[in-house]
N, CA, C and O atoms as a GROMACS GRO file, in nm:
protein
  280
    1MET      N    1   0.093  -0.139   0.022
    1MET     CA    2   0.030  -0.021  -0.009
    1MET      C    3   0.054   0.176   0.022
    1MET      O    4   0.072   0.224   0.134
    2THR      N    5   0.050   0.233  -0.070
    2THR     CA    6   0.081   0.375  -0.070
    2THR      C    7   0.079   0.441  -0.033
    2THR      O    8   0.005   0.396   0.054
    3ILE      N    9   0.100   0.589   0.012
    3ILE     CA   10   0.073   0.683   0.169
    3ILE      C   11   0.024   0.725   0.050
    3ILE      O   12   0.072   0.654  -0.039
    4GLU      N   13  -0.058   0.818   0.001
    4GLU     CA   14  -0.133   0.883  -0.140
    4GLU      C   15  -0.172   1.090  -0.010
    4GLU      O   16  -0.247   1.107   0.087
    5VAL      N   17  -0.084   1.183  -0.076
    5VAL     CA   18  -0.146   1.319   0.004
    5VAL      C   19  -0.254   1.351  -0.069
    5VAL      O   20  -0.229   1.384  -0.185
    6ILE      N   21  -0.384   1.350  -0.031
    6ILE     CA   22  -0.499   1.406  -0.085
    6ILE      C   23  -0.508   1.561  -0.098
    6ILE      O   24  -0.534   1.599  -0.213
    7LYS      N   25  -0.488   1.681   0.017
    7LYS     CA   26  -0.486   1.779   0.007
    7LYS      C   27  -0.374   1.738   0.090
    7LYS      O   28  -0.342   1.640   0.158
    8ARG      N   29  -0.319   1.873   0.049
    8ARG     CA   30  -0.133   1.912   0.154
    8ARG      C   31  -0.188   1.964   0.282
    8ARG      O   32  -0.306   1.932   0.297
    9GLY      N   33  -0.135   2.038   0.383
    9GLY     CA   34  -0.124   2.042   0.457
    9GLY      C   35  -0.051   2.235   0.529
    9GLY      O   36   0.058   2.257   0.477
   10VAL      N   37  -0.086   2.328   0.605
   10VAL     CA   38   0.123   2.354   0.617
   10VAL      C   39   0.146   2.310   0.757
   10VAL      O   40   0.047   2.270   0.819
   11LEU      N   41   0.210   2.312   0.789
   11LEU     CA   42   0.325   2.323   0.897
   11LEU      C   43   0.233   2.439   1.064
   11LEU      O   44   0.242   2.561   1.077
   12PRO      N   45   0.160   2.343   1.155
   12PRO     CA   46   0.164   2.486   1.294
   12PRO      C   47   0.344   2.629   1.231
   12PRO      O   48   0.343   2.750   1.212
   13GLU      N   49   0.383   2.594   1.228
   13GLU     CA   50   0.495   2.740   1.233
   13GLU      C   51   0.487   2.791   1.120
   13GLU      O   52   0.563   2.887   1.106
   14ASP      N   53   0.418   2.764   1.022
   14ASP     CA   54   0.391   2.827   0.873
   14ASP      C   55   0.283   2.817   0.822
   14ASP      O   56   0.246   2.753   0.724
   15GLN      N   57   0.198   2.927   0.935
   15GLN     CA   58   0.077   2.912   0.964
   15GLN      C   59   0.072   3.082   0.934
   15GLN      O   60   0.111   3.171   1.010
   16PRO      N   61   0.029   3.091   0.836
   16PRO     CA   62  -0.010   3.238   0.793
   16PRO      C   63  -0.050   3.356   0.877
   16PRO      O   64  -0.107   3.429   0.796
   17TYR      N   65  -0.053   3.442   1.045
   17TYR     CA   66  -0.114   3.478   1.078
   17TYR      C   67  -0.158   3.652   1.024
   17TYR      O   68  -0.059   3.724   1.010
   18GLU      N   69  -0.326   3.731   0.988
   18GLU     CA   70  -0.304   3.935   0.966
   18GLU      C   71  -0.339   3.944   1.132
   18GLU      O   72  -0.382   3.850   1.199
   19ALA      N   73  -0.315   4.054   1.173
   19ALA     CA   74  -0.278   4.162   1.317
   19ALA      C   75  -0.307   4.274   1.198
   19ALA      O   76  -0.290   4.278   1.076
   20THR      N   77  -0.376   4.390   1.333
   20THR     CA   78  -0.412   4.540   1.346
   20THR      C   79  -0.317   4.594   1.470
   20THR      O   80  -0.334   4.600   1.592
   21CYS      N   81  -0.208   4.630   1.380
   21CYS     CA   82  -0.220   4.764   1.504
   21CYS      C   83  -0.313   4.860   1.593
   21CYS      O   84  -0.382   4.953   1.550
   22ARG      N   85  -0.301   4.822   1.715
   22ARG     CA   86  -0.363   4.934   1.729
   22ARG      C   87  -0.359   5.056   1.808
   22ARG      O   88  -0.426   5.138   1.872
   23ASN      N   89  -0.208   5.010   1.755
   23ASN     CA   90  -0.136   5.213   1.831
   23ASN      C   91  -0.127   5.258   1.713
   23ASN      O   92  -0.225   5.330   1.693
   24CYS      N   93  -0.027   5.248   1.581
   24CYS     CA   94  -0.069   5.238   1.445
   24CYS      C   95  -0.137   5.266   1.319
   24CYS      O   96  -0.131   5.341   1.221
   25HIS      N   97  -0.222   5.147   1.380
   25HIS     CA   98  -0.321   5.073   1.260
   25HIS      C   99  -0.322   5.035   1.222
   25HIS      O  100  -0.420   4.982   1.170
   26SER      N  101  -0.123   5.002   1.185
   26SER     CA  102  -0.136   4.862   1.044
   26SER      C  103  -0.135   4.764   1.024
   26SER      O  104  -0.114   4.690   1.121
   27GLN      N  105  -0.151   4.715   0.923
   27GLN     CA  106  -0.215   4.631   0.893
   27GLN      C  107  -0.084   4.474   0.932
   27GLN      O  108  -0.011   4.548   0.997
   28ILE      N  109  -0.048   4.408   0.936
   28ILE     CA  110   0.070   4.345   0.918
   28ILE      C  111  -0.041   4.130   0.936
   28ILE      O  112  -0.148   4.097   0.986
   29ARG      N  113   0.105   4.031   0.841
   29ARG     CA  114   0.077   3.986   0.803
   29ARG      C  115   0.277   3.880   0.913
   29ARG      O  116   0.396   3.910   0.926
   30PHE      N  117   0.212   3.795   0.945
   30PHE     CA  118   0.313   3.738   0.991
   30PHE      C  119   0.293   3.540   0.990
   30PHE      O  120   0.183   3.487   0.972
   31LEU      N  121   0.418   3.467   1.011
   31LEU     CA  122   0.401   3.345   1.019
   31LEU      C  123   0.438   3.269   1.218
   31LEU      O  124   0.534   3.287   1.293
   32ARG      N  125   0.329   3.200   1.231
   32ARG     CA  126   0.349   3.254   1.389
   32ARG      C  127   0.485   3.220   1.431
   32ARG      O  128   0.541   3.264   1.531
   33SER      N  129   0.559   3.091   1.296
   33SER     CA  130   0.716   3.122   1.396
   33SER      C  131   0.768   3.219   1.402
   33SER      O  132   0.882   3.224   1.448
   34ASP      N  133   0.706   3.327   1.360
   34ASP     CA  134   0.766   3.496   1.378
   34ASP      C  135   0.716   3.557   1.532
   34ASP      O  136   0.767   3.656   1.585
   35ALA      N  137   0.658   3.515   1.562
   35ALA     CA  138   0.564   3.501   1.646
   35ALA      C  139   0.574   3.433   1.808
   35ALA      O  140   0.573   3.313   1.833
   36ARG      N  141   0.584   3.570   1.929
   36ARG     CA  142   0.574   3.478   2.078
   36ARG      C  143   0.408   3.427   2.100
   36ARG      O  144   0.299   3.478   2.076
   37LEU      N  145   0.472   3.260   2.179
   37LEU     CA  146   0.311   3.176   2.147
   37LEU      C  147   0.278   3.225   2.327
   37LEU      O  148   0.393   3.245   2.365
   38THR      N  149   0.234   3.239   2.385
   38THR     CA  150   0.166   3.236   2.554
   38THR      C  151   0.008   3.192   2.525
   38THR      O  152  -0.082   3.228   2.450
   39PHE      N  153   0.036   3.057   2.665
   39PHE     CA  154  -0.051   2.984   2.702
   39PHE      C  155  -0.131   3.055   2.775
   39PHE      O  156  -0.079   3.150   2.834
   40ASP      N  157  -0.285   3.030   2.794
   40ASP     CA  158  -0.407   3.136   2.824
   40ASP      C  159  -0.554   3.086   2.865
   40ASP      O  160  -0.661   3.109   2.808
   41GLN      N  161  -0.520   2.991   3.008
   41GLN     CA  162  -0.636   2.904   2.925
   41GLN      C  163  -0.758   2.958   2.965
   41GLN      O  164  -0.844   2.908   2.892
   42ARG      N  165  -0.803   3.026   3.035
   42ARG     CA  166  -0.912   3.118   3.050
   42ARG      C  167  -0.924   3.198   2.932
   42ARG      O  168  -1.025   3.251   2.885
   43ASP      N  169  -0.801   3.197   2.889
   43ASP     CA  170  -0.930   3.409   2.743
   43ASP      C  171  -0.860   3.312   2.639
   43ASP      O  172  -0.932   3.332   2.541
   44GLY      N  173  -0.740   3.194   2.589
   44GLY     CA  174  -0.726   3.108   2.511
   44GLY      C  175  -0.572   3.132   2.436
   44GLY      O  176  -0.546   3.227   2.362
   45ASP      N  177  -0.538   3.092   2.449
   45ASP     CA  178  -0.372   3.121   2.388
   45ASP      C  179  -0.308   3.231   2.288
   45ASP      O  180  -0.309   3.159   2.188
   46PHE      N  181  -0.283   3.286   2.267
   46PHE     CA  182  -0.221   3.407   2.222
   46PHE      C  183  -0.118   3.451   2.113
   46PHE      O  184  -0.053   3.349   2.092
   47LEU      N  185  -0.084   3.523   2.056
   47LEU     CA  186   0.019   3.545   1.980
   47LEU      C  187   0.057   3.692   2.047
   47LEU      O  188  -0.012   3.761   2.122
   48THR      N  189   0.172   3.715   2.001
   48THR     CA  190   0.269   3.815   2.012
   48THR      C  191   0.372   3.890   1.917
   48THR      O  192   0.492   3.879   1.890
   49VAL      N  193   0.297   3.949   1.888
   49VAL     CA  194   0.512   3.985   1.759
   49VAL      C  195   0.486   4.196   1.817
   49VAL      O  196   0.411   4.269   1.882
   50ALA      N  197   0.574   4.196   1.755
   50ALA     CA  198   0.590   4.379   1.734
   50ALA      C  199   0.623   4.378   1.654
   50ALA      O  200   0.697   4.303   1.592
   51CYS      N  201   0.513   4.575   1.609
   51CYS     CA  202   0.485   4.603   1.490
   51CYS      C  203   0.659   4.644   1.488
   51CYS      O  204   0.748   4.627   1.570
   52PRO      N  205   0.652   4.736   1.287
   52PRO     CA  206   0.710   4.705   1.260
   52PRO      C  207   0.754   4.788   1.194
   52PRO      O  208   0.849   4.785   1.116
   53VAL      N  209   0.660   4.897   1.234
   53VAL     CA  210   0.592   5.066   1.206
   53VAL      C  211   0.648   5.171   1.382
   53VAL      O  212   0.724   5.267   1.398
   54CYS      N  213   0.576   5.101   1.466
   54CYS     CA  214   0.612   5.196   1.586
   54CYS      C  215   0.675   5.087   1.644
   54CYS      O  216   0.789   5.124   1.674
   55GLY      N  217   0.643   4.871   1.701
   55GLY     CA  218   0.756   4.915   1.799
   55GLY      C  219   0.621   4.868   1.914
   55GLY      O  220   0.659   4.839   2.028
   56LYS      N  221   0.494   4.863   1.890
   56LYS     CA  222   0.404   4.867   2.063
   56LYS      C  223   0.368   4.709   2.013
   56LYS      O  224   0.356   4.682   1.893
   57ALA      N  225   0.353   4.617   2.112
   57ALA     CA  226   0.280   4.453   2.075
   57ALA      C  227   0.176   4.459   2.038
   57ALA      O  228   0.092   4.534   2.088
   58ILE      N  229   0.139   4.339   1.885
   58ILE     CA  230   0.035   4.290   1.900
   58ILE      C  231  -0.047   4.152   1.894
   58ILE      O  232  -0.045   4.078   1.796
   59HIS      N  233  -0.097   4.136   1.978
   59HIS     CA  234  -0.185   4.049   1.994
   59HIS      C  235  -0.324   3.953   1.890
   59HIS      O  236  -0.416   4.004   1.826
   60THR      N  237  -0.295   3.815   1.904
   60THR     CA  238  -0.368   3.731   1.820
   60THR      C  239  -0.398   3.650   1.814
   60THR      O  240  -0.334   3.563   1.757
   61ALA      N  241  -0.596   3.613   1.908
   61ALA     CA  242  -0.578   3.473   1.902
   61ALA      C  243  -0.428   3.381   1.844
   61ALA      O  244  -0.325   3.423   1.791
   62ALA      N  245  -0.475   3.227   1.887
   62ALA     CA  246  -0.314   3.158   1.821
   62ALA      C  247  -0.467   3.064   1.819
   62ALA      O  248  -0.473   2.954   1.874
   63ARG      N  249  -0.581   3.125   1.749
   63ARG     CA  250  -0.673   2.950   1.721
   63ARG      C  251  -0.658   2.942   1.595
   63ARG      O  252  -0.597   3.027   1.531
   64ARG      N  253  -0.735   2.796   1.518
   64ARG     CA  254  -0.691   2.772   1.450
   64ARG      C  255  -0.729   2.869   1.364
   64ARG      O  256  -0.796   2.954   1.424
   65LEU      N  257  -0.708   2.902   1.190
   65LEU     CA  258  -0.765   3.060   1.142
   65LEU      C  259  -0.781   2.923   0.971
   65LEU      O  260  -0.712   2.821   0.962
   66PRO      N  261  -0.890   2.968   0.864
   66PRO     CA  262  -0.927   2.912   0.797
   66PRO      C  263  -0.726   2.962   0.689
   66PRO      O  264  -0.663   3.066   0.706
   67PRO      N  265  -0.694   2.867   0.612
   67PRO     CA  266  -0.640   2.939   0.486
   67PRO      C  267  -0.653   3.111   0.410
   67PRO      O  268  -0.742   3.180   0.361
   68LEU      N  269  -0.461   3.125   0.448
   68LEU     CA  270  -0.516   3.286   0.388
   68LEU      C  271  -0.553   3.290   0.196
   68LEU      O  272  -0.550   3.198   0.114
   69SER      N  273  -0.584   3.422   0.180
   69SER     CA  274  -0.614   3.389  -0.001
   69SER      C  275  -0.542   3.475  -0.062
   69SER      O  276  -0.559   3.597  -0.057
   70ARG      N  277  -0.403   3.381  -0.163
   70ARG     CA  278  -0.289   3.442  -0.155
   70ARG      C  279  -0.355   3.490  -0.305
   70ARG      O  280  -0.294   3.567  -0.378
   0.00000   0.00000   0.00000
């Protein structure tokens, strides 16, 4: 028996995310591997990256997202 890939997935570290900075309103796209993952059982896990424009922290939920259209 041969294993066949029916639909190719994305590795968790290559999962793209989009977020908006609350300080300067820049919209960014980043990979999960670029962010710091924080575990929070009360509010849900989240990712943190620094805004490349103003340097403030941007937080977004780490839940599984649908693929972004490219």
